[in-house]
Amino acid sequence: MLGFLAHRWIIAGLLAIATLCPAFARAALPEETKQQRDQRMAWWRDARFGMFIHWGLYSVSAGEWKGKKVPGYSCMLQQTANVPRDEYTQLQKQFNPVKYDAENWVALAKRAGAKYIVITSKHHDGFCLFDSKLTDYDAMGTLYGRDLLKPLADECHRQEIKICFYHSILDWHHPDAKGERFANYVDHMRGQLRELLANYGPIGVLWFDGEWIPEWTEEQGQALYRDLRKIQPDLIINDRVGRGRQITRAEKRKNVDDTREFAGDFGTPEQEIPGTGMPGWDWETCMTMNDDWGFNKDDHNWKSTGDILRKLVDIASKGGNFLLNVGPTAEGEIPQPSVERLEAIGRWLAVNGESIYGTAASPFANLDWGRCTRKQGVLYLHVFAWPNDGRLVVPGLENKTGKAYVLADKDRKPLAVARPDKGVVITVPATVPDPIDTVVVLEIEGEPRVSP
Ligand code: H79
């Protein structure tokens, strides 16, 4: 008993010191050493690519209300179209995903080369895709009448891909989710999160959203973060668990250098790739393939495979992850344009994955022909604009170099490497091997050194 108490006091002391010490800024659990954190984050940092799934009652309305297109995101429709709560709730009786096949979804994610799946356990509308004992506004109350997350989680464990849950703090359904009785709602939400961490095996990431509501505080976020990590210590939790994103955004506007500590393990730029990444911080860009998260029958504005692939490379070159979204239909089908794009990305990764998974950010500030990723002893030169004159210039590289070859070339035929006064010039084939991104591998000695 005494030992237990002493242990509590030591942790409390460390917490107090950490909160006062700016060096701990952005380390969400101060009692964790850097080494422990690196270990916990290792799979996620290596993964680089995940599949986001937005699925819920908004997949039934699919971007329209009473036959009219509703502008904006389909998953925001309840708010944007001003749908009364009890009218929106009727969608639950129409949600019947008879074509849902978890094995297929997971197999598609695997084929795409994604290393984790993040699915909406609950979005802003408050509807739960899982069997929650704490509400009837869940999958059990649909015609389908079965837990929709369980088969997906089981398949993820079986096919060895991480299962992760998105959970919205903002909730348009629960009567206490705003106002005086918010504490009741927080108890309810915590109860549901305990269900999610108890019933679906090990969870990779908890991905919060909707943290911007005025009732939610950074203190609540930190407390939640700690309690969730006590249940599954290896859990990774995004920055939207607390208010760090909003506070830093507001402070940045005021040009204040903020060194306060915020809850969460990684930053979450949405629909954007930060120009220079988020140096010194783990981060993940989440993005849609068309213009919507949830299924939208009127949205045909699909990004091209090349565009998406280059975004993945761009993100990797800045040290981030890419969480690419699909919005399945209410019947449970992933739209064909999404399938095609995911499969094309998978074909590229099957050949070039070495240049993405487990890589670190580029040592170059800027490359006019493309991007760079790296691993111990190698640079991966991602050539988007193939040189017309057959000379690929690697500016300012000072390291001693070894072999160079096209990664997709099975024979690894060596390319000539020249060392003019500054940098490196690689002689590449006249015709472009892959117009989207040809990866040229360049072996180097030691850590990359680049002169400006
Ligand atoms: O689930 C997807 C979207 O439905 C959800 N996030 C992704 C992952 C989303 N909900 N709302 N939005 C995106 C846009 C909301 C933007 C705002 Fe704000 C919320 C504007 C003001 C409050 C966040 C906080 C951005 C600026 C401040």
Short mmCIF file of C-alpha atoms and ligand atoms in Angstrom, two decimals:
data_model
loop_
_atom_site.label_atom_id
_atom_site.label_comp_id
_atom_site.label_asym_id
_atom_site.label_seq_id
_atom_site.Cartn_x
_atom_site.Cartn_y
_atom_site.Cartn_z
CA MET A 1 0.00 0.00 0.00
CA LEU A 2 2.80 2.38 0.99
CA GLY A 3 4.74 1.51 -2.15
CA PHE A 4 1.69 2.13 -4.27
CA LEU A 5 1.17 5.55 -2.66
CA ALA A 6 4.82 6.50 -3.09
CA HIS A 7 4.60 5.55 -6.75
CA ARG A 8 1.56 7.81 -7.16
CA TRP A 9 3.45 10.71 -5.58
CA ILE A 10 6.47 10.26 -7.86
CA ILE A 11 4.24 10.32 -10.93
CA ALA A 12 2.38 13.36 -9.63
CA GLY A 13 5.73 15.08 -9.05
CA LEU A 14 6.95 14.28 -12.54
CA LEU A 15 3.70 15.57 -13.97
CA ALA A 16 4.08 18.81 -12.08
CA ILE A 17 7.68 19.26 -13.26
CA ALA A 18 6.78 18.37 -16.84
CA THR A 19 3.93 20.84 -16.95
CA LEU A 20 6.25 23.61 -15.84
CA CYS A 21 9.08 22.65 -18.17
CA PRO A 22 8.79 23.77 -21.81
CA ALA A 23 11.21 21.04 -22.88
CA PHE A 24 8.31 18.63 -22.44
CA ALA A 25 6.12 20.60 -24.80
CA ARG A 26 3.95 18.26 -26.87
CA ALA A 27 5.00 15.16 -24.91
CA ALA A 28 1.53 14.13 -23.92
CA LEU A 29 2.37 11.64 -21.17
CA PRO A 30 5.28 13.18 -19.31
CA GLU A 31 6.08 10.00 -17.39
CA GLU A 32 6.98 8.31 -20.68
CA THR A 33 10.64 8.47 -21.73
CA LYS A 34 11.60 9.41 -25.28
CA GLN A 35 12.65 5.83 -25.87
CA GLN A 36 9.28 4.50 -24.69
CA ARG A 37 7.49 6.99 -26.89
CA ASP A 38 9.65 6.09 -29.91
CA GLN A 39 8.80 2.43 -29.31
CA ARG A 40 5.08 3.15 -29.04
CA MET A 41 5.10 5.31 -32.19
CA ALA A 42 7.36 2.97 -34.21
CA TRP A 43 4.68 1.06 -36.20
CA TRP A 44 2.81 4.29 -36.98
CA ARG A 45 5.92 6.13 -38.16
CA ASP A 46 6.85 3.19 -40.40
CA ALA A 47 3.33 2.84 -41.76
CA ARG A 48 3.14 6.14 -43.67
CA PHE A 49 -0.17 5.22 -45.30
CA GLY A 50 -3.58 4.49 -43.79
CA MET A 51 -7.17 4.17 -45.00
CA PHE A 52 -9.85 6.36 -43.46
CA ILE A 53 -13.48 5.16 -43.59
CA HIS A 54 -16.40 7.54 -43.10
CA TRP A 55 -19.54 5.49 -42.74
CA GLY A 56 -22.77 6.19 -40.93
CA LEU A 57 -26.32 7.49 -41.32
CA TYR A 58 -25.06 10.29 -43.58
CA SER A 59 -24.17 7.52 -46.06
CA VAL A 60 -27.94 6.97 -46.39
CA SER A 61 -28.74 10.62 -47.15
CA ALA A 62 -25.60 10.68 -49.34
CA GLY A 63 -25.41 14.47 -49.64
CA GLU A 64 -29.10 15.11 -50.36
CA TRP A 65 -32.06 15.99 -48.17
CA LYS A 66 -35.64 15.70 -49.46
CA GLY A 67 -34.32 15.35 -52.99
CA LYS A 68 -32.14 18.46 -52.84
CA LYS A 69 -28.37 18.62 -52.92
CA VAL A 70 -26.95 19.96 -49.68
CA PRO A 71 -23.72 21.92 -50.12
CA GLY A 72 -20.71 20.99 -48.02
CA TYR A 73 -19.76 17.65 -46.47
CA SER A 74 -22.43 14.94 -46.44
CA CYS A 75 -21.50 14.06 -42.85
CA MET A 76 -22.35 17.64 -41.82
CA LEU A 77 -25.78 17.51 -43.46
CA GLN A 78 -27.78 17.33 -40.23
CA GLN A 79 -26.33 20.74 -39.37
CA THR A 80 -26.04 22.35 -42.81
CA ALA A 81 -29.58 21.37 -43.88
CA ASN A 82 -30.97 22.17 -40.42
CA VAL A 83 -32.53 18.74 -40.09
CA PRO A 84 -34.44 18.34 -36.82
CA ARG A 85 -32.86 15.72 -34.60
CA ASP A 86 -35.87 13.38 -34.60
CA GLU A 87 -36.18 13.55 -38.37
CA TYR A 88 -32.51 12.75 -38.92
CA THR A 89 -32.78 9.86 -36.48
CA GLN A 90 -35.21 8.15 -38.92
CA LEU A 91 -32.22 7.36 -41.13
CA GLN A 92 -31.32 4.66 -38.63
CA LYS A 93 -34.31 2.61 -39.86
CA GLN A 94 -33.05 2.94 -43.45
CA PHE A 95 -29.48 1.93 -42.81
CA ASN A 96 -29.17 -1.66 -43.96
CA PRO A 97 -25.70 -2.44 -45.35
CA VAL A 98 -26.53 -5.84 -46.83
CA LYS A 99 -23.48 -5.73 -49.11
CA TYR A 100 -21.05 -5.02 -46.26
CA ASP A 101 -18.13 -7.44 -46.42
CA ALA A 102 -15.46 -6.65 -43.84
CA GLU A 103 -13.07 -9.21 -45.28
CA ASN A 104 -13.24 -7.43 -48.64
CA TRP A 105 -12.71 -3.97 -47.17
CA VAL A 106 -9.66 -5.10 -45.25
CA ALA A 107 -8.33 -6.98 -48.27
CA LEU A 108 -8.72 -3.78 -50.33
CA ALA A 109 -6.82 -1.74 -47.75
CA LYS A 110 -4.07 -4.37 -47.78
CA ARG A 111 -3.97 -4.39 -51.57
CA ALA A 112 -3.66 -0.61 -51.51
CA GLY A 113 -0.63 -0.90 -49.25
CA ALA A 114 -2.33 0.79 -46.28
CA LYS A 115 -0.99 -0.27 -42.90
CA TYR A 116 -3.90 0.89 -40.78
CA ILE A 117 -7.61 1.55 -41.04
CA VAL A 118 -9.37 4.36 -39.17
CA ILE A 119 -13.16 4.00 -39.14
CA THR A 120 -15.84 6.27 -37.69
CA SER A 121 -17.11 4.60 -34.52
CA LYS A 122 -19.21 7.75 -34.06
CA HIS A 123 -19.31 10.92 -36.15
CA HIS A 124 -20.79 14.33 -35.27
CA ASP A 125 -24.34 12.99 -35.79
CA GLY A 126 -23.87 10.77 -32.73
CA PHE A 127 -24.78 7.50 -34.45
CA CYS A 128 -22.58 4.57 -33.37
CA LEU A 129 -21.44 1.89 -35.79
CA PHE A 130 -20.82 -0.48 -32.90
CA ASP A 131 -22.87 -2.33 -30.31
CA SER A 132 -22.99 0.16 -27.45
CA LYS A 133 -24.77 -0.75 -24.24
CA LEU A 134 -25.04 2.98 -23.52
CA THR A 135 -27.31 3.99 -26.40
CA ASP A 136 -29.92 2.61 -28.80
CA TYR A 137 -28.67 5.01 -31.44
CA ASP A 138 -26.27 2.38 -32.70
CA ALA A 139 -25.89 -0.35 -35.33
CA MET A 140 -28.02 -2.72 -33.26
CA GLY A 141 -31.03 -0.46 -33.83
CA THR A 142 -30.74 -0.60 -37.62
CA LEU A 143 -32.48 -3.15 -39.86
CA TYR A 144 -29.10 -4.83 -40.15
CA GLY A 145 -29.05 -5.24 -36.37
CA ARG A 146 -25.40 -6.24 -35.97
CA ASP A 147 -22.23 -4.59 -34.70
CA LEU A 148 -20.47 -3.19 -37.78
CA LEU A 149 -17.07 -2.62 -36.20
CA LYS A 150 -16.64 -6.11 -34.76
CA PRO A 151 -16.24 -7.95 -38.08
CA LEU A 152 -13.91 -5.22 -39.35
CA ALA A 153 -11.76 -5.33 -36.21
CA ASP A 154 -11.65 -9.15 -36.36
CA GLU A 155 -10.61 -9.06 -40.02
CA CYS A 156 -7.95 -6.43 -39.30
CA HIS A 157 -6.46 -8.59 -36.58
CA ARG A 158 -6.62 -11.64 -38.86
CA GLN A 159 -5.11 -9.87 -41.91
CA GLU A 160 -2.56 -8.06 -39.72
CA ILE A 161 -3.43 -4.45 -40.27
CA LYS A 162 -4.06 -2.02 -37.42
CA ILE A 163 -7.66 -1.20 -36.58
CA CYS A 164 -8.21 2.36 -35.36
CA PHE A 165 -11.33 4.28 -34.35
CA TYR A 166 -12.40 7.83 -35.15
CA HIS A 167 -14.62 9.27 -32.41
CA SER A 168 -16.31 12.66 -32.41
CA ILE A 169 -16.45 14.68 -29.21
CA LEU A 170 -18.98 16.97 -30.87
CA ASP A 171 -22.33 15.13 -30.78
CA TRP A 172 -25.61 16.43 -32.28
CA HIS A 173 -27.69 13.62 -30.82
CA HIS A 174 -26.93 13.24 -27.11
CA PRO A 175 -29.12 15.70 -25.16
CA ASP A 176 -26.31 16.60 -22.73
CA ALA A 177 -23.61 17.10 -25.36
CA LYS A 178 -23.85 20.83 -25.00
CA GLY A 179 -24.69 23.17 -22.17
CA GLU A 180 -24.99 22.78 -18.42
CA ARG A 181 -25.15 19.00 -18.30
CA PHE A 182 -22.01 18.46 -20.39
CA ALA A 183 -20.37 16.48 -17.55
CA ASN A 184 -23.05 13.78 -18.03
CA TYR A 185 -22.17 13.58 -21.68
CA VAL A 186 -18.47 13.28 -20.90
CA ASP A 187 -19.25 10.29 -18.64
CA HIS A 188 -21.29 8.77 -21.45
CA MET A 189 -18.55 9.34 -24.04
CA ARG A 190 -15.91 7.91 -21.73
CA GLY A 191 -18.14 4.87 -21.23
CA GLN A 192 -18.36 4.35 -24.98
CA LEU A 193 -14.62 4.74 -25.36
CA ARG A 194 -14.16 2.07 -22.67
CA GLU A 195 -16.42 -0.19 -24.75
CA LEU A 196 -14.29 0.48 -27.83
CA LEU A 197 -11.10 -0.34 -25.94
CA ALA A 198 -12.57 -3.43 -24.26
CA ASN A 199 -14.39 -5.26 -27.04
CA TYR A 200 -12.32 -5.02 -30.24
CA GLY A 201 -8.84 -6.20 -29.29
CA PRO A 202 -5.78 -3.94 -29.43
CA ILE A 203 -6.59 -0.59 -31.07
CA GLY A 204 -3.88 1.22 -33.04
CA VAL A 205 -5.10 4.81 -32.89
CA LEU A 206 -7.96 6.69 -31.31
CA TRP A 207 -8.67 9.56 -33.69
CA PHE A 208 -10.73 12.28 -32.04
CA ASP A 209 -12.55 15.09 -33.81
CA GLY A 210 -15.06 17.84 -33.00
CA GLU A 211 -12.94 18.99 -30.07
CA TRP A 212 -13.60 22.62 -30.97
CA ILE A 213 -16.91 22.81 -29.08
CA PRO A 214 -16.69 25.44 -26.33
CA GLU A 215 -17.49 22.92 -23.57
CA TRP A 216 -14.38 20.81 -24.23
CA THR A 217 -11.21 21.93 -22.47
CA GLU A 218 -7.53 21.05 -22.81
CA GLU A 219 -7.64 19.79 -19.20
CA GLN A 220 -10.44 17.37 -20.06
CA GLY A 221 -8.45 16.29 -23.11
CA GLN A 222 -5.34 15.58 -21.04
CA ALA A 223 -7.31 13.64 -18.44
CA LEU A 224 -9.02 11.60 -21.16
CA TYR A 225 -5.70 10.96 -22.89
CA ARG A 226 -4.14 9.60 -19.71
CA ASP A 227 -7.13 7.43 -18.80
CA LEU A 228 -7.32 5.87 -22.26
CA ARG A 229 -3.59 5.10 -22.23
CA LYS A 230 -4.08 3.38 -18.87
CA ILE A 231 -6.54 0.98 -20.53
CA GLN A 232 -4.35 0.30 -23.59
CA PRO A 233 -0.86 1.63 -22.88
CA ASP A 234 0.33 1.26 -26.48
CA LEU A 235 -2.52 3.35 -27.83
CA ILE A 236 -1.70 6.32 -30.09
CA ILE A 237 -4.06 9.29 -29.83
CA ASN A 238 -4.33 12.28 -32.17
CA ASP A 239 -4.04 15.92 -31.12
CA ARG A 240 -7.78 16.53 -31.41
CA VAL A 241 -8.23 14.82 -28.05
CA GLY A 242 -7.37 18.22 -26.56
CA ARG A 243 -7.42 21.85 -27.61
CA GLY A 244 -3.82 22.12 -28.80
CA ARG A 245 -4.85 22.48 -32.42
CA GLN A 246 -7.17 25.42 -31.78
CA ILE A 247 -4.95 27.10 -29.24
CA THR A 248 -1.86 26.94 -31.42
CA ARG A 249 -3.93 28.11 -34.38
CA ALA A 250 -5.18 31.13 -32.40
CA GLU A 251 -1.76 31.83 -30.89
CA LYS A 252 -0.10 31.63 -34.29
CA ARG A 253 -2.46 34.29 -35.51
CA LYS A 254 -1.24 36.44 -32.65
CA ASN A 255 2.35 35.46 -33.42
CA VAL A 256 2.92 34.01 -29.99
CA ASP A 257 5.50 31.28 -29.64
CA ASP A 258 3.55 28.73 -27.66
CA THR A 259 5.50 26.24 -25.59
CA ARG A 260 2.63 24.93 -23.50
CA GLU A 261 2.04 21.24 -23.38
CA PHE A 262 -0.93 19.72 -25.18
CA ALA A 263 -2.49 16.28 -25.17
CA GLY A 264 -2.04 14.04 -28.19
CA ASP A 265 0.65 12.16 -30.10
CA PHE A 266 0.39 13.62 -33.57
CA GLY A 267 -0.81 16.62 -35.50
CA THR A 268 -3.75 16.34 -37.89
CA PRO A 269 -3.70 18.71 -40.86
CA GLU A 270 -6.98 18.19 -42.72
CA GLN A 271 -7.30 18.43 -46.51
CA GLU A 272 -3.86 20.08 -46.67
CA ILE A 273 -0.18 19.20 -46.70
CA PRO A 274 1.84 21.62 -44.60
CA GLY A 275 4.57 23.27 -46.72
CA THR A 276 7.47 22.08 -44.61
CA GLY A 277 5.69 19.35 -42.65
CA MET A 278 5.55 19.75 -38.89
CA PRO A 279 9.25 19.65 -37.93
CA GLY A 280 9.96 17.92 -34.63
CA TRP A 281 6.43 16.55 -34.40
CA ASP A 282 4.61 13.48 -35.69
CA TRP A 283 1.81 14.33 -38.08
CA GLU A 284 -0.71 12.89 -40.47
CA THR A 285 -2.60 14.58 -43.28
CA CYS A 286 -6.12 13.26 -43.72
CA MET A 287 -7.69 13.84 -47.12
CA THR A 288 -10.64 12.89 -49.29
CA MET A 289 -10.33 11.34 -52.76
CA ASN A 290 -13.21 13.45 -54.05
CA ASP A 291 -14.62 16.43 -52.12
CA ASP A 292 -16.48 14.56 -49.41
CA TRP A 293 -15.82 12.27 -46.46
CA GLY A 294 -19.09 10.39 -46.37
CA PHE A 295 -20.64 8.86 -49.48
CA ASN A 296 -22.04 11.61 -51.72
CA LYS A 297 -23.96 10.56 -54.80
CA ASP A 298 -23.43 13.93 -56.51
CA ASP A 299 -19.70 14.23 -55.96
CA HIS A 300 -17.73 12.98 -58.96
CA ASN A 301 -14.76 15.27 -58.50
CA TRP A 302 -12.18 12.54 -58.04
CA LYS A 303 -8.51 13.33 -57.72
CA SER A 304 -6.40 11.39 -60.21
CA THR A 305 -4.32 8.42 -59.08
CA GLY A 306 -1.18 10.37 -60.01
CA ASP A 307 -2.22 13.30 -57.88
CA ILE A 308 -2.98 11.09 -54.87
CA LEU A 309 0.24 9.12 -55.26
CA ARG A 310 2.34 12.27 -55.48
CA LYS A 311 0.59 13.56 -52.37
CA LEU A 312 1.60 10.39 -50.53
CA VAL A 313 5.20 10.91 -51.67
CA ASP A 314 5.14 14.63 -50.83
CA ILE A 315 3.87 13.82 -47.32
CA ALA A 316 6.47 11.07 -46.78
CA SER A 317 9.21 13.48 -47.94
CA LYS A 318 8.12 15.82 -45.15
CA GLY A 319 8.05 13.06 -42.54
CA GLY A 320 4.28 12.65 -42.28
CA ASN A 321 1.60 10.01 -42.75
CA PHE A 322 -1.24 10.03 -45.29
CA LEU A 323 -4.72 9.00 -44.15
CA LEU A 324 -6.71 8.62 -47.35
CA ASN A 325 -10.48 8.51 -47.09
CA VAL A 326 -13.19 6.32 -48.58
CA GLY A 327 -16.92 6.84 -48.09
CA PRO A 328 -18.80 3.55 -48.51
CA THR A 329 -22.47 3.55 -49.56
CA ALA A 330 -25.26 2.79 -47.11
CA GLU A 331 -25.39 -0.66 -48.68
CA GLY A 332 -21.80 -1.22 -47.69
CA GLU A 333 -19.93 -0.82 -50.94
CA ILE A 334 -16.77 1.22 -51.42
CA PRO A 335 -17.31 3.36 -54.57
CA GLN A 336 -15.59 1.99 -57.67
CA PRO A 337 -13.53 5.17 -58.35
CA SER A 338 -12.04 4.78 -54.85
CA VAL A 339 -11.33 1.09 -55.41
CA GLU A 340 -9.56 1.82 -58.70
CA ARG A 341 -7.37 4.49 -57.13
CA LEU A 342 -6.51 2.39 -54.10
CA GLU A 343 -5.56 -0.55 -56.29
CA ALA A 344 -3.35 1.64 -58.50
CA ILE A 345 -1.59 3.04 -55.44
CA GLY A 346 -1.13 -0.53 -54.22
CA ARG A 347 0.44 -1.59 -57.52
CA TRP A 348 2.93 1.28 -57.28
CA LEU A 349 3.69 0.53 -53.64
CA ALA A 350 4.18 -3.17 -54.35
CA VAL A 351 7.18 -2.12 -56.47
CA ASN A 352 8.25 1.10 -54.77
CA GLY A 353 7.11 0.61 -51.16
CA GLU A 354 10.70 0.51 -49.94
CA SER A 355 10.90 4.24 -50.75
CA ILE A 356 7.87 5.05 -48.55
CA TYR A 357 7.52 2.69 -45.59
CA GLY A 358 9.90 3.32 -42.73
CA THR A 359 11.53 6.27 -44.46
CA ALA A 360 12.55 9.61 -42.99
CA ALA A 361 12.03 13.14 -44.29
CA SER A 362 14.05 14.65 -47.13
CA PRO A 363 17.38 16.35 -46.34
CA PHE A 364 16.77 18.79 -49.22
CA ALA A 365 14.86 22.02 -48.78
CA ASN A 366 13.64 21.92 -52.35
CA LEU A 367 14.09 19.77 -55.47
CA ASP A 368 12.79 21.12 -58.74
CA TRP A 369 12.15 17.65 -60.25
CA GLY A 370 10.36 15.99 -57.35
CA ARG A 371 10.83 14.76 -53.79
CA CYS A 372 13.25 12.77 -51.68
CA THR A 373 12.81 10.23 -48.88
CA ARG A 374 15.60 8.39 -47.13
CA LYS A 375 16.72 5.47 -45.01
CA GLN A 376 20.05 4.52 -43.49
CA GLY A 377 22.59 4.67 -46.33
CA VAL A 378 20.17 5.48 -49.17
CA LEU A 379 18.33 8.36 -50.73
CA TYR A 380 15.13 7.68 -52.67
CA LEU A 381 14.88 10.28 -55.40
CA HIS A 382 11.23 10.53 -56.44
CA VAL A 383 11.29 11.98 -59.93
CA PHE A 384 7.97 13.62 -60.90
CA ALA A 385 9.48 15.63 -63.80
CA TRP A 386 11.81 13.33 -65.75
CA PRO A 387 14.86 15.21 -67.08
CA ASN A 388 14.79 15.71 -70.85
CA ASP A 389 18.57 15.65 -71.10
CA GLY A 390 18.98 12.41 -69.11
CA ARG A 391 20.82 14.25 -66.29
CA LEU A 392 19.24 14.02 -62.86
CA VAL A 393 20.91 16.70 -60.75
CA VAL A 394 21.03 16.17 -56.98
CA PRO A 395 22.00 19.63 -55.79
CA GLY A 396 24.44 20.19 -52.95
CA LEU A 397 24.82 16.56 -51.85
CA GLU A 398 28.24 16.22 -50.21
CA ASN A 399 28.27 12.55 -49.20
CA LYS A 400 30.41 9.91 -50.82
CA THR A 401 28.03 8.00 -53.11
CA GLY A 402 27.69 4.36 -54.05
CA LYS A 403 25.45 2.73 -56.66
CA ALA A 404 22.46 4.36 -58.28
CA TYR A 405 19.58 2.46 -59.91
CA VAL A 406 15.90 2.68 -60.73
CA LEU A 407 13.99 0.99 -57.88
CA ALA A 408 11.49 -0.59 -60.27
CA ASP A 409 14.33 -2.15 -62.32
CA LYS A 410 14.54 -5.80 -61.26
CA ASP A 411 18.15 -6.05 -62.50
CA ARG A 412 19.14 -2.90 -60.62
CA LYS A 413 21.22 -1.88 -63.64
CA PRO A 414 23.72 0.68 -62.30
CA LEU A 415 23.32 4.27 -63.49
CA ALA A 416 26.40 6.45 -63.96
CA VAL A 417 27.03 8.80 -61.04
CA ALA A 418 29.15 11.90 -61.67
CA ARG A 419 30.53 14.37 -59.14
CA PRO A 420 30.89 17.84 -60.59
CA ASP A 421 32.13 20.60 -58.24
CA LYS A 422 28.87 20.69 -56.35
CA GLY A 423 26.32 17.94 -55.88
CA VAL A 424 25.76 14.78 -57.87
CA VAL A 425 24.57 14.07 -61.40
CA ILE A 426 22.98 10.71 -62.24
CA THR A 427 22.62 9.64 -65.85
CA VAL A 428 19.11 8.26 -66.24
CA PRO A 429 17.34 6.47 -69.13
CA ALA A 430 16.04 8.66 -71.95
CA THR A 431 12.43 7.50 -71.65
CA VAL A 432 10.62 7.94 -68.40
CA PRO A 433 9.98 4.59 -66.66
CA ASP A 434 7.02 5.84 -64.58
CA PRO A 435 5.46 9.20 -65.53
CA ILE A 436 3.84 9.58 -62.10
CA ASP A 437 6.92 8.91 -59.99
CA THR A 438 10.08 7.04 -60.92
CA VAL A 439 12.17 6.26 -57.85
CA VAL A 440 15.93 6.45 -58.35
CA VAL A 441 17.88 4.93 -55.48
CA LEU A 442 21.19 6.55 -54.60
CA GLU A 443 23.44 4.87 -52.04
CA ILE A 444 25.34 7.27 -49.80
CA GLU A 445 27.86 6.93 -46.98
CA GLY A 446 26.77 8.19 -43.60
CA GLU A 447 24.10 10.73 -42.71
CA PRO A 448 23.09 12.96 -45.64
CA ARG A 449 24.93 16.27 -45.81
CA VAL A 450 23.53 18.92 -48.13
CA SER A 451 25.11 22.32 -48.71
CA PRO A 452 22.63 25.14 -49.29
O1 H79 B 1 -14.65 13.78 -40.34
C1 H79 B 1 -14.23 14.71 -41.33
C2 H79 B 1 -15.08 15.92 -41.30
O2 H79 B 1 -16.44 15.59 -41.25
C3 H79 B 1 -14.64 16.59 -40.04
N1 H79 B 1 -13.23 16.26 -39.95
C4 H79 B 1 -12.91 15.31 -40.99
C5 H79 B 1 -11.86 14.32 -40.57
C6 H79 B 1 -14.98 17.98 -40.04
N2 H79 B 1 -15.93 18.46 -39.31
N3 H79 B 1 -16.00 19.74 -39.50
N4 H79 B 1 -15.09 20.06 -40.36
C7 H79 B 1 -14.41 18.99 -40.73
C8 H79 B 1 -14.87 21.41 -40.77
C9 H79 B 1 -15.00 22.22 -39.55
C10 H79 B 1 -14.31 23.34 -39.44
C11 H79 B 1 -14.50 24.19 -38.30
FE1 H79 B 1 -13.09 24.84 -37.13
C12 H79 B 1 -14.82 23.80 -36.99
C13 H79 B 1 -14.48 25.57 -38.37
C14 H79 B 1 -14.71 26.07 -37.05
C15 H79 B 1 -14.92 24.95 -36.20
C16 H79 B 1 -11.58 23.56 -36.83
C17 H79 B 1 -11.69 24.40 -35.76
C18 H79 B 1 -11.30 24.35 -37.94
C19 H79 B 1 -11.23 25.66 -37.50
C20 H79 B 1 -11.48 25.68 -36.14
#
